[in-house]
Coordinates of C-alpha atoms in Angstrom, one line a residue:
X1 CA 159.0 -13.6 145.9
X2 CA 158.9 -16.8 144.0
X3 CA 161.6 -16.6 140.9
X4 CA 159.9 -17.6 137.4
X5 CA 162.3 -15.3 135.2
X6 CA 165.6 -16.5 136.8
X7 CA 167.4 -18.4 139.7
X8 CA 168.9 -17.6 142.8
X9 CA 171.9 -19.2 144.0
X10 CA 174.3 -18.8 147.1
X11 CA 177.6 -20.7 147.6
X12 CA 180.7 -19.9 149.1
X13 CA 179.4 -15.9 149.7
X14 CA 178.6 -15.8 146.0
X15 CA 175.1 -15.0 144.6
X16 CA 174.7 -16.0 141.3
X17 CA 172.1 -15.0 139.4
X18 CA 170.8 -16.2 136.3
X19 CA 168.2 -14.6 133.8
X20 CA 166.5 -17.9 133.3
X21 CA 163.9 -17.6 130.2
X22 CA 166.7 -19.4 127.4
X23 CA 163.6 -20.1 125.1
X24 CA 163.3 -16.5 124.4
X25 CA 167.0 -15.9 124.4
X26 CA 166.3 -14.8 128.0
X27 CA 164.2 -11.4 126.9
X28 CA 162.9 -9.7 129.7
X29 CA 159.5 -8.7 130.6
X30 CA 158.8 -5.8 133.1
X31 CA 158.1 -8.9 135.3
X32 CA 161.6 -10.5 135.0
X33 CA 162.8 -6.9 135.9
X34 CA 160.9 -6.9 139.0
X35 CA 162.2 -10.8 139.8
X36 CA 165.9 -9.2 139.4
X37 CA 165.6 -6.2 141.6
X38 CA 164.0 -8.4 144.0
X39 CA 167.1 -10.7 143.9
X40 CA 169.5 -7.2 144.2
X41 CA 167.4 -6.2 147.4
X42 CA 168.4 -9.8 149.2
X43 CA 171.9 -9.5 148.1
X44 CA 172.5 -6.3 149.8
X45 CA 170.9 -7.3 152.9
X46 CA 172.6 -10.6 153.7
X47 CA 175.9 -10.1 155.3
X48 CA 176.5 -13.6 154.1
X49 CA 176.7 -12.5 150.8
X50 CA 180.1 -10.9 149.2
X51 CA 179.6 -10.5 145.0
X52 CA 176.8 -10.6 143.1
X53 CA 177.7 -12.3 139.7
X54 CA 174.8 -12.8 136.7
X55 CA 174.8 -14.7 133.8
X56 CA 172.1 -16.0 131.1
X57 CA 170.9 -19.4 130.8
X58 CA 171.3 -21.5 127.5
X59 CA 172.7 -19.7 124.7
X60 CA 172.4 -15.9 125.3
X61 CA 173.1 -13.2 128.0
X62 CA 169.7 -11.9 127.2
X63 CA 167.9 -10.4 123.9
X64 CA 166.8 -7.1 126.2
X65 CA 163.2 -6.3 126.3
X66 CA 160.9 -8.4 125.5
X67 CA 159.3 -7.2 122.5
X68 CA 157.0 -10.2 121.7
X69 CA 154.8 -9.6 125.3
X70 CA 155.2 -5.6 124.3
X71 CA 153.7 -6.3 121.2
X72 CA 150.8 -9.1 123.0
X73 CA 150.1 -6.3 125.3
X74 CA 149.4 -3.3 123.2
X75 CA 145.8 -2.8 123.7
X76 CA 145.4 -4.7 127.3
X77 CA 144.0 -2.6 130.3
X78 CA 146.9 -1.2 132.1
X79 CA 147.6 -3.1 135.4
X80 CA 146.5 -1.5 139.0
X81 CA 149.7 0.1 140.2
X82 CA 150.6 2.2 143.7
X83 CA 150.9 5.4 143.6
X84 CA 154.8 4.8 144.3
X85 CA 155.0 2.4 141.2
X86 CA 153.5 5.0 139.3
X87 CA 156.3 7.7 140.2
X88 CA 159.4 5.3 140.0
X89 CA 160.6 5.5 136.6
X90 CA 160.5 1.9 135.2
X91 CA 164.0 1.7 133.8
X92 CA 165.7 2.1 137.7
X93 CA 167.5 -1.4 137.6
X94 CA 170.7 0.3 136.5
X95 CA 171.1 2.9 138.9
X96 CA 170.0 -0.4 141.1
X97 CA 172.8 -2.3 139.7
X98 CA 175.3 0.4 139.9
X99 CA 173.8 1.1 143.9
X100 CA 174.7 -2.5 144.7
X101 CA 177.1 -2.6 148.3
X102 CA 178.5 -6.0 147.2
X103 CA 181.3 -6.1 144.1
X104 CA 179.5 -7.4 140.8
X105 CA 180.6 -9.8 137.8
X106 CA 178.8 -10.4 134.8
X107 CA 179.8 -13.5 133.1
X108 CA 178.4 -12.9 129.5
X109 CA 178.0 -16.2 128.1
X110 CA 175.9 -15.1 124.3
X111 CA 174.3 -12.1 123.2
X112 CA 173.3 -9.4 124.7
X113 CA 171.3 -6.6 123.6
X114 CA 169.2 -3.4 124.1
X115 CA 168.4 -2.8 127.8
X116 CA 170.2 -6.1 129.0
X117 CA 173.4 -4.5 127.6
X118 CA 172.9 -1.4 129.0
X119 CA 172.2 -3.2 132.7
X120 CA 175.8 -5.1 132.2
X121 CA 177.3 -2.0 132.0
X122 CA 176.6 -1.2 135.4
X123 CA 178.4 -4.4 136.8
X124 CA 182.1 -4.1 137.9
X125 CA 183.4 -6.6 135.7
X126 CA 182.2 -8.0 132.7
X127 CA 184.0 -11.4 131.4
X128 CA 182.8 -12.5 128.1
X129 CA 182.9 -16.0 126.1
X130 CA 184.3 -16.3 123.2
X131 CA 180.5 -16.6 121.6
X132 CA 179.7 -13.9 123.3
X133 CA 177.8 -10.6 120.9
X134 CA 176.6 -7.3 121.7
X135 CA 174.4 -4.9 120.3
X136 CA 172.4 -1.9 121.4
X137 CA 169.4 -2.7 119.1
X138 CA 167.7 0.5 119.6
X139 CA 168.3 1.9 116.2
X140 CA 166.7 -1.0 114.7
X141 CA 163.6 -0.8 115.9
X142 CA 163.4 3.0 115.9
X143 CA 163.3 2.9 119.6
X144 CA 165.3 6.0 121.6
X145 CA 167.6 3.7 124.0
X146 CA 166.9 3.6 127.8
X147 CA 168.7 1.8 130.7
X148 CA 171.2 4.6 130.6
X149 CA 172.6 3.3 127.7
X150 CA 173.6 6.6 126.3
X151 CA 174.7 7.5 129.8
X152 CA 176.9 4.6 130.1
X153 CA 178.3 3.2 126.6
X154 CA 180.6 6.6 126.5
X155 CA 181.8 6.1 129.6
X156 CA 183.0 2.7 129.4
X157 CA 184.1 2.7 125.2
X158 CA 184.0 6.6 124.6
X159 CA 181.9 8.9 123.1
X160 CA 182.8 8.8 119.5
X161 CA 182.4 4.9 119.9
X162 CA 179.3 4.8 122.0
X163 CA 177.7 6.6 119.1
X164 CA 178.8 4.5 116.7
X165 CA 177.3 2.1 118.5
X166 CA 173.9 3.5 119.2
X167 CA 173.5 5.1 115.9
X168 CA 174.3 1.7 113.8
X169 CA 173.1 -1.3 116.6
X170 CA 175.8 -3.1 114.6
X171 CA 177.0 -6.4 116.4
X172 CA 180.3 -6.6 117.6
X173 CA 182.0 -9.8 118.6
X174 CA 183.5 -10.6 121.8
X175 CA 187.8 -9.8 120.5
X176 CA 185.9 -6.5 119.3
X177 CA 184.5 -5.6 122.4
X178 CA 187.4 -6.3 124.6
X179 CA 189.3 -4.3 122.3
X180 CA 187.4 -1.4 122.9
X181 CA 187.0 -2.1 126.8
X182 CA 183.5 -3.5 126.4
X183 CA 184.5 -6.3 128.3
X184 CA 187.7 -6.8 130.6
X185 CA 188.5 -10.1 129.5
X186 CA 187.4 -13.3 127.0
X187 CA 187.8 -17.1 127.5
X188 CA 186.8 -20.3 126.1
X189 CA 182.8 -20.7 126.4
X190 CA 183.6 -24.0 128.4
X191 CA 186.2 -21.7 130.6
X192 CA 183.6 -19.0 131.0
X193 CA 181.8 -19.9 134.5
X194 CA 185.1 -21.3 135.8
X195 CA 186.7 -18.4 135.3
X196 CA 183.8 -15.7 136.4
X197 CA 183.7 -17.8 139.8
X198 CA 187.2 -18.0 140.7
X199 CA 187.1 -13.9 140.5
X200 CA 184.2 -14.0 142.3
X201 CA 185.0 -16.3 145.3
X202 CA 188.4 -14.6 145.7
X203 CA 186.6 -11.4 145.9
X204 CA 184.1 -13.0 148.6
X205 CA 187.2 -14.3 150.3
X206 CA 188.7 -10.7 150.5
X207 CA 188.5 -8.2 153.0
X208 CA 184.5 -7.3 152.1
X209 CA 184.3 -4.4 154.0
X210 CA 187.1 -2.9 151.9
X211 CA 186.2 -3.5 148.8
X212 CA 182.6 -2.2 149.6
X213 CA 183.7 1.3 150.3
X214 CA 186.3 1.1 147.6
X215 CA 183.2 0.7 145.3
X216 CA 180.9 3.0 147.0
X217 CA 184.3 5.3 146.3
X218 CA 184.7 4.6 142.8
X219 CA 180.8 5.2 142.0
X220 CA 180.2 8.1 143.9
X221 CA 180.0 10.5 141.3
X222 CA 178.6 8.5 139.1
X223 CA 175.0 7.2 140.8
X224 CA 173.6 10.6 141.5
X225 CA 173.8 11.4 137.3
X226 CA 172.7 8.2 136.3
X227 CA 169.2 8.6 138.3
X228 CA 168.3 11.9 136.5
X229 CA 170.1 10.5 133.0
X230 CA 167.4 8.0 133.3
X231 CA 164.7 10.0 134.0
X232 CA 165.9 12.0 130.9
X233 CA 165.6 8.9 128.8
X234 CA 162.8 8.0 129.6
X235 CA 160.8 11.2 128.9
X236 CA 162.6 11.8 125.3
X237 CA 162.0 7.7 124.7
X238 CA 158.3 8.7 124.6
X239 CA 159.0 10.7 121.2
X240 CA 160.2 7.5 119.5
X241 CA 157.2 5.3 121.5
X242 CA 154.3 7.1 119.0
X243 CA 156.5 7.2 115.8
X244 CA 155.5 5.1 112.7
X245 CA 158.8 3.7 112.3
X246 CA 158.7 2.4 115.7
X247 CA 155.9 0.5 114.5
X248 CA 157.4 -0.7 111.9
X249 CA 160.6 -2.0 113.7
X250 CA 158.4 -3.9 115.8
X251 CA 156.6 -5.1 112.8
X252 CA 159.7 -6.4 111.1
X253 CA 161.4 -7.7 114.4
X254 CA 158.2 -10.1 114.5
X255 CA 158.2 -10.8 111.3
X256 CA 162.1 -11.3 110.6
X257 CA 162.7 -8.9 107.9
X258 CA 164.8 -5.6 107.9
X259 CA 162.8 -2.6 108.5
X260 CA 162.0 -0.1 106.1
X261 CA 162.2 3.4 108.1
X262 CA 160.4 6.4 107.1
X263 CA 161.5 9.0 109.8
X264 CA 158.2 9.7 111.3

């Protein structure tokens, strides 16, 4: 597959991968999607790579989805798709991510949001800049979340936290998020890749086999829920998907104004 939505780079048993659209804040389509599971598919088949580390390109992590193409293709014919594409659920990547045979890092570099946040929670270790912001986003645009968002927010921050979170789609900073174990550690924007990389080649310089199976170990109860917590998203997403206000979050998004919900 040729990349479009982000580069692919090996050095030193390190893939890094970066979610390459920094005019849109590095939004992704269902397209880029398909780019980055391509990319996790060559990184557990080469034995010559050891860690998977992503990042975003220019300013932000990534916005999440896309909204912009959503909006551009509401009404469009529905592309051809296999009879296996029509049964996968389209929001797989983080059971994908959390699949992954080779340790992970996510160096988070700006803002991340929505489905993009919800995919860096499946990474091993996230390392933020000190620029760095989170938000789920779902609440603003009356959208029920996916990527196992709700699955994995209470795991990593709590419960009590997580819907805090959800229910608000406040932004935290990055001394707020390690705080509440968002992240596991924040640097200097300048320090940011430095730092991500020198984890990640000491990890590719460590006993790979190892720290495979002591990941495989740590996930195993984990994976197995987080398919079917998908699933379950996705289906109770669709209630939100034919609501007015959803509309209207998408309405305002475009049109940079706060929404005015109606709860219908």
């Amino acid at each position: 597959m040729t990349y479009t939505d982000i580069t692919f780079d090996v050095e030193e048993g390190v893939a890094l991968l970066t979610l390459n659209r920094p005019e849109k804040l590095n939004a992704m389509s269902w397209h880029s999607w398909e780019e980055f599971l391509d990319a996790l598919r060559r990184v557990n088949e080469s034995d010559d790579i050891k860690v998977l580390m992503v990042t975003g390109a220019g300013r932000g992590f990534s916005s999440g989805t896309d909204l912009v193409a959503a909006q551009a293709a509401e009404g469009e014919p529905a592309p051809e798709l296999t009879r296996g594409e029509k049964l996968r659920s389209r929001y797989l990547v983080t059971a994908e991510v959390m699949a992954c045979q080779k340790p992970t890092i996510g160096a988070i570099n700006g803002v991340v949001a929505g489905g993009s946040l919800a995919m860096s929670l499946a990474l091993d270790i996230r390392i933020a800049s000190e620029g760095a912001r989170f938000t789920t986003a779902y609440a603003k645009r009356a959208l029920g979340p996916d990527f196992g968002a709700t699955y994995l927010l209470p795991r990593v921050v709590g419960m009590s936290k997580a819907l805090e979170l959800l229910y608000t789609a406040d932004i935290i900073d990055a001394k707020e998020a390690l705080r509440i174990g968002l992240v596991s550690q924040v640097v200097p924007q300048d320090q940011l890749m430095p730092t991500a990389m020198a984890l990640a080649r000491r990890l590719a310089q460590g006993p790979s086999l190892a720290l495979e199976v002591t990941r495989r170990l740590a996930y195993r109860s984990m994976y197995p829920e987080l398919v079917d917590h998908l699933q379950m998203e996705e289906y109770l997403q669709r209630i939100t998907l034919s609501s007015e206000d959803l509309r209207e979050g998408m309405r305002a998004f475009l049109e940079k104004r706060e929404p005015v919900f109606k709860g219908r």
